[in-house]
Amino acid sequence: MMAEDNPLIQGILSEAKEKAEKTIAASEKECESIISEAEEKAARECEMEKRSYSVRLEQIQAREESARRGIDRLIELKGLDTIYKDVMDEVDKRMQEKIASPSFSSVLVSWIAEAAIGLDRKEARVSFSEKTPVSDEMLKEAEALVKKETGASVSLSLDTERLSGAGVVLSSLDGKVSYNNQLDVRMRRYSRDIRKIIQEENARQNSR
């Protein structure tokens, strides 16, 4: 009797074959699941990498844009500084020419009156330079100008101290407070306003 004709052996073979088919089917299913999970994981990682790359790219672009704006601003500021220097040089040149003119005494009177109002003392001493001499007559004119502008009376006298720069400095009699109205100080005092005018004019020109 051959083995294949033996019912017992036939049953064992049939059972073994069925188990083998089930095992193969289960293995194929598990394999498909593993492949599917691997594909999904790869897709997620790929998407995450794309997002990460997109974020990094946006960050790089933002840094580049910020750097570009910084460079543009630096160029603009340097240009404004050059314009400002040219303007101030021209102002200084014209003021030096005006100082040399006899008519500058009237300007100096107004500077004395302005300083007297700013100092806000009933009495003050006036220091001046050899470039911009001050006389007693000019002090009287300044006193009258203060009276006209504010209604206050002030008594001014010449100080023996001489300044190195053009303009005047008014000091209280005790020397504790003073008002500097020298040319270089006045130019620094108005430098912010001059810069603002230059910036506004530059912005207006660029917007055309």
PDB file of C-alpha atoms in Angstrom:
ATOM      1  CA  MET A   1       0.000   0.000   0.000  1.00  0.00           C
ATOM      2  CA  MET A   2       1.387   3.280  -1.095  1.00  0.00           C
ATOM      3  CA  ALA A   3       1.621   6.253   1.240  1.00  0.00           C
ATOM      4  CA  GLU A   4      -0.782   8.363  -0.761  1.00  0.00           C
ATOM      5  CA  ASP A   5      -3.366   5.667  -0.460  1.00  0.00           C
ATOM      6  CA  ASN A   6      -3.073   5.597   3.317  1.00  0.00           C
ATOM      7  CA  PRO A   7      -5.959   7.618   4.774  1.00  0.00           C
ATOM      8  CA  LEU A   8      -3.942   8.570   7.858  1.00  0.00           C
ATOM      9  CA  ILE A   9      -1.034   9.839   5.815  1.00  0.00           C
ATOM     10  CA  GLN A  10      -3.428  11.505   3.421  1.00  0.00           C
ATOM     11  CA  GLY A  11      -5.034  13.310   6.325  1.00  0.00           C
ATOM     12  CA  ILE A  12      -1.689  14.427   7.718  1.00  0.00           C
ATOM     13  CA  LEU A  13      -0.561  15.678   4.302  1.00  0.00           C
ATOM     14  CA  SER A  14      -3.858  17.486   3.786  1.00  0.00           C
ATOM     15  CA  GLU A  15      -3.636  19.099   7.215  1.00  0.00           C
ATOM     16  CA  ALA A  16      -0.006  20.050   6.599  1.00  0.00           C
ATOM     17  CA  LYS A  17      -0.895  21.533   3.231  1.00  0.00           C
ATOM     18  CA  GLU A  18      -3.764  23.524   4.757  1.00  0.00           C
ATOM     19  CA  LYS A  19      -1.494  24.838   7.519  1.00  0.00           C
ATOM     20  CA  ALA A  20       1.137  25.718   4.950  1.00  0.00           C
ATOM     21  CA  GLU A  21      -1.400  27.603   2.851  1.00  0.00           C
ATOM     22  CA  LYS A  22      -2.651  29.449   5.943  1.00  0.00           C
ATOM     23  CA  THR A  23       0.927  30.262   6.969  1.00  0.00           C
ATOM     24  CA  ILE A  24       1.747  31.509   3.476  1.00  0.00           C
ATOM     25  CA  ALA A  25      -1.444  33.565   3.388  1.00  0.00           C
ATOM     26  CA  ALA A  26      -0.704  35.020   6.823  1.00  0.00           C
ATOM     27  CA  SER A  27       2.893  35.745   5.801  1.00  0.00           C
ATOM     28  CA  GLU A  28       1.752  37.420   2.600  1.00  0.00           C
ATOM     29  CA  LYS A  29      -0.766  39.502   4.559  1.00  0.00           C
ATOM     30  CA  GLU A  30       1.860  40.443   7.147  1.00  0.00           C
ATOM     31  CA  CYS A  31       4.297  41.273   4.363  1.00  0.00           C
ATOM     32  CA  GLU A  32       1.706  43.485   2.666  1.00  0.00           C
ATOM     33  CA  SER A  33       1.011  45.188   6.010  1.00  0.00           C
ATOM     34  CA  ILE A  34       4.719  45.777   6.603  1.00  0.00           C
ATOM     35  CA  ILE A  35       5.150  47.165   3.088  1.00  0.00           C
ATOM     36  CA  SER A  36       2.065  49.387   3.503  1.00  0.00           C
ATOM     37  CA  GLU A  37       3.287  50.696   6.854  1.00  0.00           C
ATOM     38  CA  ALA A  38       6.747  51.285   5.403  1.00  0.00           C
ATOM     39  CA  GLU A  39       5.243  53.186   2.470  1.00  0.00           C
ATOM     40  CA  GLU A  40       3.064  55.293   4.801  1.00  0.00           C
ATOM     41  CA  LYS A  41       6.037  55.997   7.066  1.00  0.00           C
ATOM     42  CA  ALA A  42       8.172  56.937   4.086  1.00  0.00           C
ATOM     43  CA  ALA A  43       5.386  59.209   2.807  1.00  0.00           C
ATOM     44  CA  ARG A  44       5.043  60.875   6.262  1.00  0.00           C
ATOM     45  CA  GLU A  45       8.781  61.346   6.578  1.00  0.00           C
ATOM     46  CA  CYS A  46       8.930  62.704   3.046  1.00  0.00           C
ATOM     47  CA  GLU A  47       6.093  65.145   3.822  1.00  0.00           C
ATOM     48  CA  MET A  48       7.790  66.157   7.081  1.00  0.00           C
ATOM     49  CA  GLU A  49      11.047  66.672   5.228  1.00  0.00           C
ATOM     50  CA  LYS A  50       9.243  68.792   2.646  1.00  0.00           C
ATOM     51  CA  ARG A  51       7.682  70.905   5.398  1.00  0.00           C
ATOM     52  CA  SER A  52      11.021  71.156   7.189  1.00  0.00           C
ATOM     53  CA  TYR A  53      12.709  72.174   3.954  1.00  0.00           C
ATOM     54  CA  SER A  54       9.944  74.703   3.271  1.00  0.00           C
ATOM     55  CA  VAL A  55      10.345  76.192   6.750  1.00  0.00           C
ATOM     56  CA  ARG A  56      14.134  76.346   6.412  1.00  0.00           C
ATOM     57  CA  LEU A  57      13.763  77.903   2.973  1.00  0.00           C
ATOM     58  CA  GLU A  58      11.358  80.522   4.345  1.00  0.00           C
ATOM     59  CA  GLN A  59      13.778  81.246   7.211  1.00  0.00           C
ATOM     60  CA  ILE A  60      16.668  81.640   4.785  1.00  0.00           C
ATOM     61  CA  GLN A  61      14.593  83.884   2.539  1.00  0.00           C
ATOM     62  CA  ALA A  62      13.501  85.947   5.559  1.00  0.00           C
ATOM     63  CA  ARG A  63      17.143  86.346   6.671  1.00  0.00           C
ATOM     64  CA  GLU A  64      18.160  87.287   3.146  1.00  0.00           C
ATOM     65  CA  GLU A  65      15.337  89.844   2.944  1.00  0.00           C
ATOM     66  CA  SER A  66      16.279  91.258   6.344  1.00  0.00           C
ATOM     67  CA  ALA A  67      19.927  91.472   5.309  1.00  0.00           C
ATOM     68  CA  ARG A  68      18.945  93.150   2.036  1.00  0.00           C
ATOM     69  CA  ARG A  69      16.806  95.701   3.864  1.00  0.00           C
ATOM     70  CA  GLY A  70      19.682  96.281   6.294  1.00  0.00           C
ATOM     71  CA  ILE A  71      22.114  96.880   3.437  1.00  0.00           C
ATOM     72  CA  ASP A  72      19.627  99.178   1.670  1.00  0.00           C
ATOM     73  CA  ARG A  73      19.107 101.105   4.912  1.00  0.00           C
ATOM     74  CA  LEU A  74      22.863 101.355   5.486  1.00  0.00           C
ATOM     75  CA  ILE A  75      23.358 102.684   1.968  1.00  0.00           C
ATOM     76  CA  GLU A  76      20.535 105.169   2.502  1.00  0.00           C
ATOM     77  CA  LEU A  77      21.975 106.334   5.849  1.00  0.00           C
ATOM     78  CA  LYS A  78      25.443 106.751   4.364  1.00  0.00           C
ATOM     79  CA  GLY A  79      23.927 108.756   1.537  1.00  0.00           C
ATOM     80  CA  LEU A  80      22.008 110.910   4.016  1.00  0.00           C
ATOM     81  CA  ASP A  81      25.163 111.394   6.085  1.00  0.00           C
ATOM     82  CA  THR A  82      26.987 112.603   2.973  1.00  0.00           C
ATOM     83  CA  ILE A  83      24.160 115.004   2.125  1.00  0.00           C
ATOM     84  CA  TYR A  84      24.014 116.188   5.749  1.00  0.00           C
ATOM     85  CA  LYS A  85      27.752 116.863   5.812  1.00  0.00           C
ATOM     86  CA  ASP A  86      27.537 118.782   2.529  1.00  0.00           C
ATOM     87  CA  VAL A  87      24.623 120.852   3.855  1.00  0.00           C
ATOM     88  CA  MET A  88      26.368 121.604   7.146  1.00  0.00           C
ATOM     89  CA  ASP A  89      29.590 122.510   5.343  1.00  0.00           C
ATOM     90  CA  GLU A  90      27.619 124.933   3.163  1.00  0.00           C
ATOM     91  CA  VAL A  91      25.835 126.377   6.213  1.00  0.00           C
ATOM     92  CA  ASP A  92      29.163 126.857   7.993  1.00  0.00           C
ATOM     93  CA  LYS A  93      30.658 128.493   4.900  1.00  0.00           C
ATOM     94  CA  ARG A  94      27.767 130.930   4.586  1.00  0.00           C
ATOM     95  CA  MET A  95      27.796 131.681   8.312  1.00  0.00           C
ATOM     96  CA  GLN A  96      31.529 132.435   8.207  1.00  0.00           C
ATOM     97  CA  GLU A  97      30.867 134.823   5.337  1.00  0.00           C
ATOM     98  CA  LYS A  98      28.016 136.411   7.303  1.00  0.00           C
ATOM     99  CA  ILE A  99      30.170 136.737  10.423  1.00  0.00           C
ATOM    100  CA  ALA A 100      32.703 138.726   8.422  1.00  0.00           C
ATOM    101  CA  SER A 101      29.948 141.128   7.353  1.00  0.00           C
ATOM    102  CA  PRO A 102      29.218 144.316   9.400  1.00  0.00           C
ATOM    103  CA  SER A 103      25.531 143.408   9.364  1.00  0.00           C
ATOM    104  CA  PHE A 104      26.238 140.357  11.572  1.00  0.00           C
ATOM    105  CA  SER A 105      26.037 142.557  14.681  1.00  0.00           C
ATOM    106  CA  SER A 106      22.226 142.551  14.354  1.00  0.00           C
ATOM    107  CA  VAL A 107      22.261 138.737  14.254  1.00  0.00           C
ATOM    108  CA  LEU A 108      24.485 138.684  17.321  1.00  0.00           C
ATOM    109  CA  VAL A 109      22.047 140.960  19.165  1.00  0.00           C
ATOM    110  CA  SER A 110      19.269 138.443  18.507  1.00  0.00           C
ATOM    111  CA  TRP A 111      21.523 135.610  19.764  1.00  0.00           C
ATOM    112  CA  ILE A 112      22.226 137.553  22.961  1.00  0.00           C
ATOM    113  CA  ALA A 113      18.503 138.193  23.495  1.00  0.00           C
ATOM    114  CA  GLU A 114      17.696 134.526  22.813  1.00  0.00           C
ATOM    115  CA  ALA A 115      20.318 133.394  25.331  1.00  0.00           C
ATOM    116  CA  ALA A 116      19.068 135.924  27.916  1.00  0.00           C
ATOM    117  CA  ILE A 117      15.525 134.551  27.588  1.00  0.00           C
ATOM    118  CA  GLY A 118      16.822 130.982  27.829  1.00  0.00           C
ATOM    119  CA  LEU A 119      18.980 131.794  30.866  1.00  0.00           C
ATOM    120  CA  ASP A 120      16.009 133.463  32.593  1.00  0.00           C
ATOM    121  CA  ARG A 121      18.010 135.659  34.982  1.00  0.00           C
ATOM    122  CA  LYS A 122      17.484 139.343  35.762  1.00  0.00           C
ATOM    123  CA  GLU A 123      21.211 139.938  35.350  1.00  0.00           C
ATOM    124  CA  ALA A 124      23.766 138.190  33.177  1.00  0.00           C
ATOM    125  CA  ARG A 125      27.310 138.523  31.878  1.00  0.00           C
ATOM    126  CA  VAL A 126      28.027 138.195  28.165  1.00  0.00           C
ATOM    127  CA  SER A 127      31.176 136.466  26.912  1.00  0.00           C
ATOM    128  CA  PHE A 128      32.140 136.791  23.252  1.00  0.00           C
ATOM    129  CA  SER A 129      34.987 136.045  20.876  1.00  0.00           C
ATOM    130  CA  GLU A 130      37.249 138.356  18.928  1.00  0.00           C
ATOM    131  CA  LYS A 131      35.581 137.051  15.770  1.00  0.00           C
ATOM    132  CA  THR A 132      32.193 138.313  16.933  1.00  0.00           C
ATOM    133  CA  PRO A 133      32.797 141.377  19.156  1.00  0.00           C
ATOM    134  CA  VAL A 134      29.991 142.700  21.358  1.00  0.00           C
ATOM    135  CA  SER A 135      29.565 146.337  22.433  1.00  0.00           C
ATOM    136  CA  ASP A 136      27.606 147.968  25.252  1.00  0.00           C
ATOM    137  CA  GLU A 137      25.282 149.391  22.603  1.00  0.00           C
ATOM    138  CA  MET A 138      24.516 145.879  21.358  1.00  0.00           C
ATOM    139  CA  LEU A 139      23.710 144.818  24.932  1.00  0.00           C
ATOM    140  CA  LYS A 140      21.196 147.649  25.205  1.00  0.00           C
ATOM    141  CA  GLU A 141      19.600 146.538  21.941  1.00  0.00           C
ATOM    142  CA  ALA A 142      19.399 142.959  23.249  1.00  0.00           C
ATOM    143  CA  GLU A 143      17.822 144.156  26.526  1.00  0.00           C
ATOM    144  CA  ALA A 144      15.198 146.061  24.525  1.00  0.00           C
ATOM    145  CA  LEU A 145      14.529 142.983  22.376  1.00  0.00           C
ATOM    146  CA  VAL A 146      14.005 140.803  25.461  1.00  0.00           C
ATOM    147  CA  LYS A 147      11.617 143.418  26.879  1.00  0.00           C
ATOM    148  CA  LYS A 148       9.696 143.489  23.601  1.00  0.00           C
ATOM    149  CA  GLU A 149       9.446 139.708  23.289  1.00  0.00           C
ATOM    150  CA  THR A 150       8.747 138.745  26.913  1.00  0.00           C
ATOM    151  CA  GLY A 151       7.943 141.911  28.838  1.00  0.00           C
ATOM    152  CA  ALA A 152      10.762 141.060  31.278  1.00  0.00           C
ATOM    153  CA  SER A 153      13.597 143.431  32.154  1.00  0.00           C
ATOM    154  CA  VAL A 154      17.155 142.109  32.074  1.00  0.00           C
ATOM    155  CA  SER A 155      20.474 143.803  32.788  1.00  0.00           C
ATOM    156  CA  LEU A 156      23.402 142.632  30.665  1.00  0.00           C
ATOM    157  CA  SER A 157      27.086 143.393  31.100  1.00  0.00           C
ATOM    158  CA  LEU A 158      30.233 142.431  29.213  1.00  0.00           C
ATOM    159  CA  ASP A 159      32.398 139.638  30.633  1.00  0.00           C
ATOM    160  CA  THR A 160      36.180 139.802  30.479  1.00  0.00           C
ATOM    161  CA  GLU A 161      36.348 136.152  29.399  1.00  0.00           C
ATOM    162  CA  ARG A 162      36.885 135.607  25.679  1.00  0.00           C
ATOM    163  CA  LEU A 163      35.566 132.672  23.676  1.00  0.00           C
ATOM    164  CA  SER A 164      37.481 130.755  21.011  1.00  0.00           C
ATOM    165  CA  GLY A 165      34.485 130.256  18.736  1.00  0.00           C
ATOM    166  CA  ALA A 166      32.100 132.705  17.110  1.00  0.00           C
ATOM    167  CA  GLY A 167      29.000 133.604  19.103  1.00  0.00           C
ATOM    168  CA  VAL A 168      28.187 134.389  22.736  1.00  0.00           C
ATOM    169  CA  VAL A 169      27.760 132.688  26.105  1.00  0.00           C
ATOM    170  CA  LEU A 170      25.565 134.270  28.778  1.00  0.00           C
ATOM    171  CA  SER A 171      26.205 133.374  32.417  1.00  0.00           C
ATOM    172  CA  SER A 172      24.522 134.192  35.706  1.00  0.00           C
ATOM    173  CA  LEU A 173      26.500 136.537  37.957  1.00  0.00           C
ATOM    174  CA  ASP A 174      27.478 133.650  40.238  1.00  0.00           C
ATOM    175  CA  GLY A 175      28.597 131.603  37.219  1.00  0.00           C
ATOM    176  CA  LYS A 176      26.461 128.594  38.187  1.00  0.00           C
ATOM    177  CA  VAL A 177      24.280 128.573  35.072  1.00  0.00           C
ATOM    178  CA  SER A 178      24.977 129.593  31.495  1.00  0.00           C
ATOM    179  CA  TYR A 179      23.443 129.568  28.026  1.00  0.00           C
ATOM    180  CA  ASN A 180      25.802 128.741  25.179  1.00  0.00           C
ATOM    181  CA  ASN A 181      24.881 130.435  21.925  1.00  0.00           C
ATOM    182  CA  GLN A 182      28.104 129.936  20.018  1.00  0.00           C
ATOM    183  CA  LEU A 183      27.879 129.104  16.328  1.00  0.00           C
ATOM    184  CA  ASP A 184      29.024 125.473  16.603  1.00  0.00           C
ATOM    185  CA  VAL A 185      26.618 124.813  19.485  1.00  0.00           C
ATOM    186  CA  ARG A 186      23.735 126.391  17.559  1.00  0.00           C
ATOM    187  CA  MET A 187      24.499 124.203  14.562  1.00  0.00           C
ATOM    188  CA  ARG A 188      24.461 121.078  16.742  1.00  0.00           C
ATOM    189  CA  ARG A 189      21.241 122.296  18.371  1.00  0.00           C
ATOM    190  CA  TYR A 190      19.479 122.434  15.023  1.00  0.00           C
ATOM    191  CA  SER A 191      21.185 119.369  13.519  1.00  0.00           C
ATOM    192  CA  ARG A 192      18.212 117.086  14.259  1.00  0.00           C
ATOM    193  CA  ASP A 193      15.814 119.447  12.469  1.00  0.00           C
ATOM    194  CA  ILE A 194      18.213 119.684   9.522  1.00  0.00           C
ATOM    195  CA  ARG A 195      18.521 115.887   9.335  1.00  0.00           C
ATOM    196  CA  LYS A 196      14.723 115.561   9.419  1.00  0.00           C
ATOM    197  CA  ILE A 197      14.365 118.033   6.549  1.00  0.00           C
ATOM    198  CA  ILE A 198      17.006 116.131   4.531  1.00  0.00           C
ATOM    199  CA  GLN A 199      15.313 112.757   5.190  1.00  0.00           C
ATOM    200  CA  GLU A 200      11.873 114.089   4.245  1.00  0.00           C
ATOM    201  CA  GLU A 201      13.222 115.675   1.075  1.00  0.00           C
ATOM    202  CA  ASN A 202      15.098 112.472   0.171  1.00  0.00           C
ATOM    203  CA  ALA A 203      11.940 110.379   0.747  1.00  0.00           C
ATOM    204  CA  ARG A 204       9.926 112.808  -1.396  1.00  0.00           C
ATOM    205  CA  GLN A 205      12.477 112.570  -4.213  1.00  0.00           C
ATOM    206  CA  ASN A 206      12.510 108.743  -4.062  1.00  0.00           C
ATOM    207  CA  SER A 207       8.710 108.525  -4.156  1.00  0.00           C
ATOM    208  CA  ARG A 208       8.542 110.281  -7.525  1.00  0.00           C
TER     209      ARG A 208
END
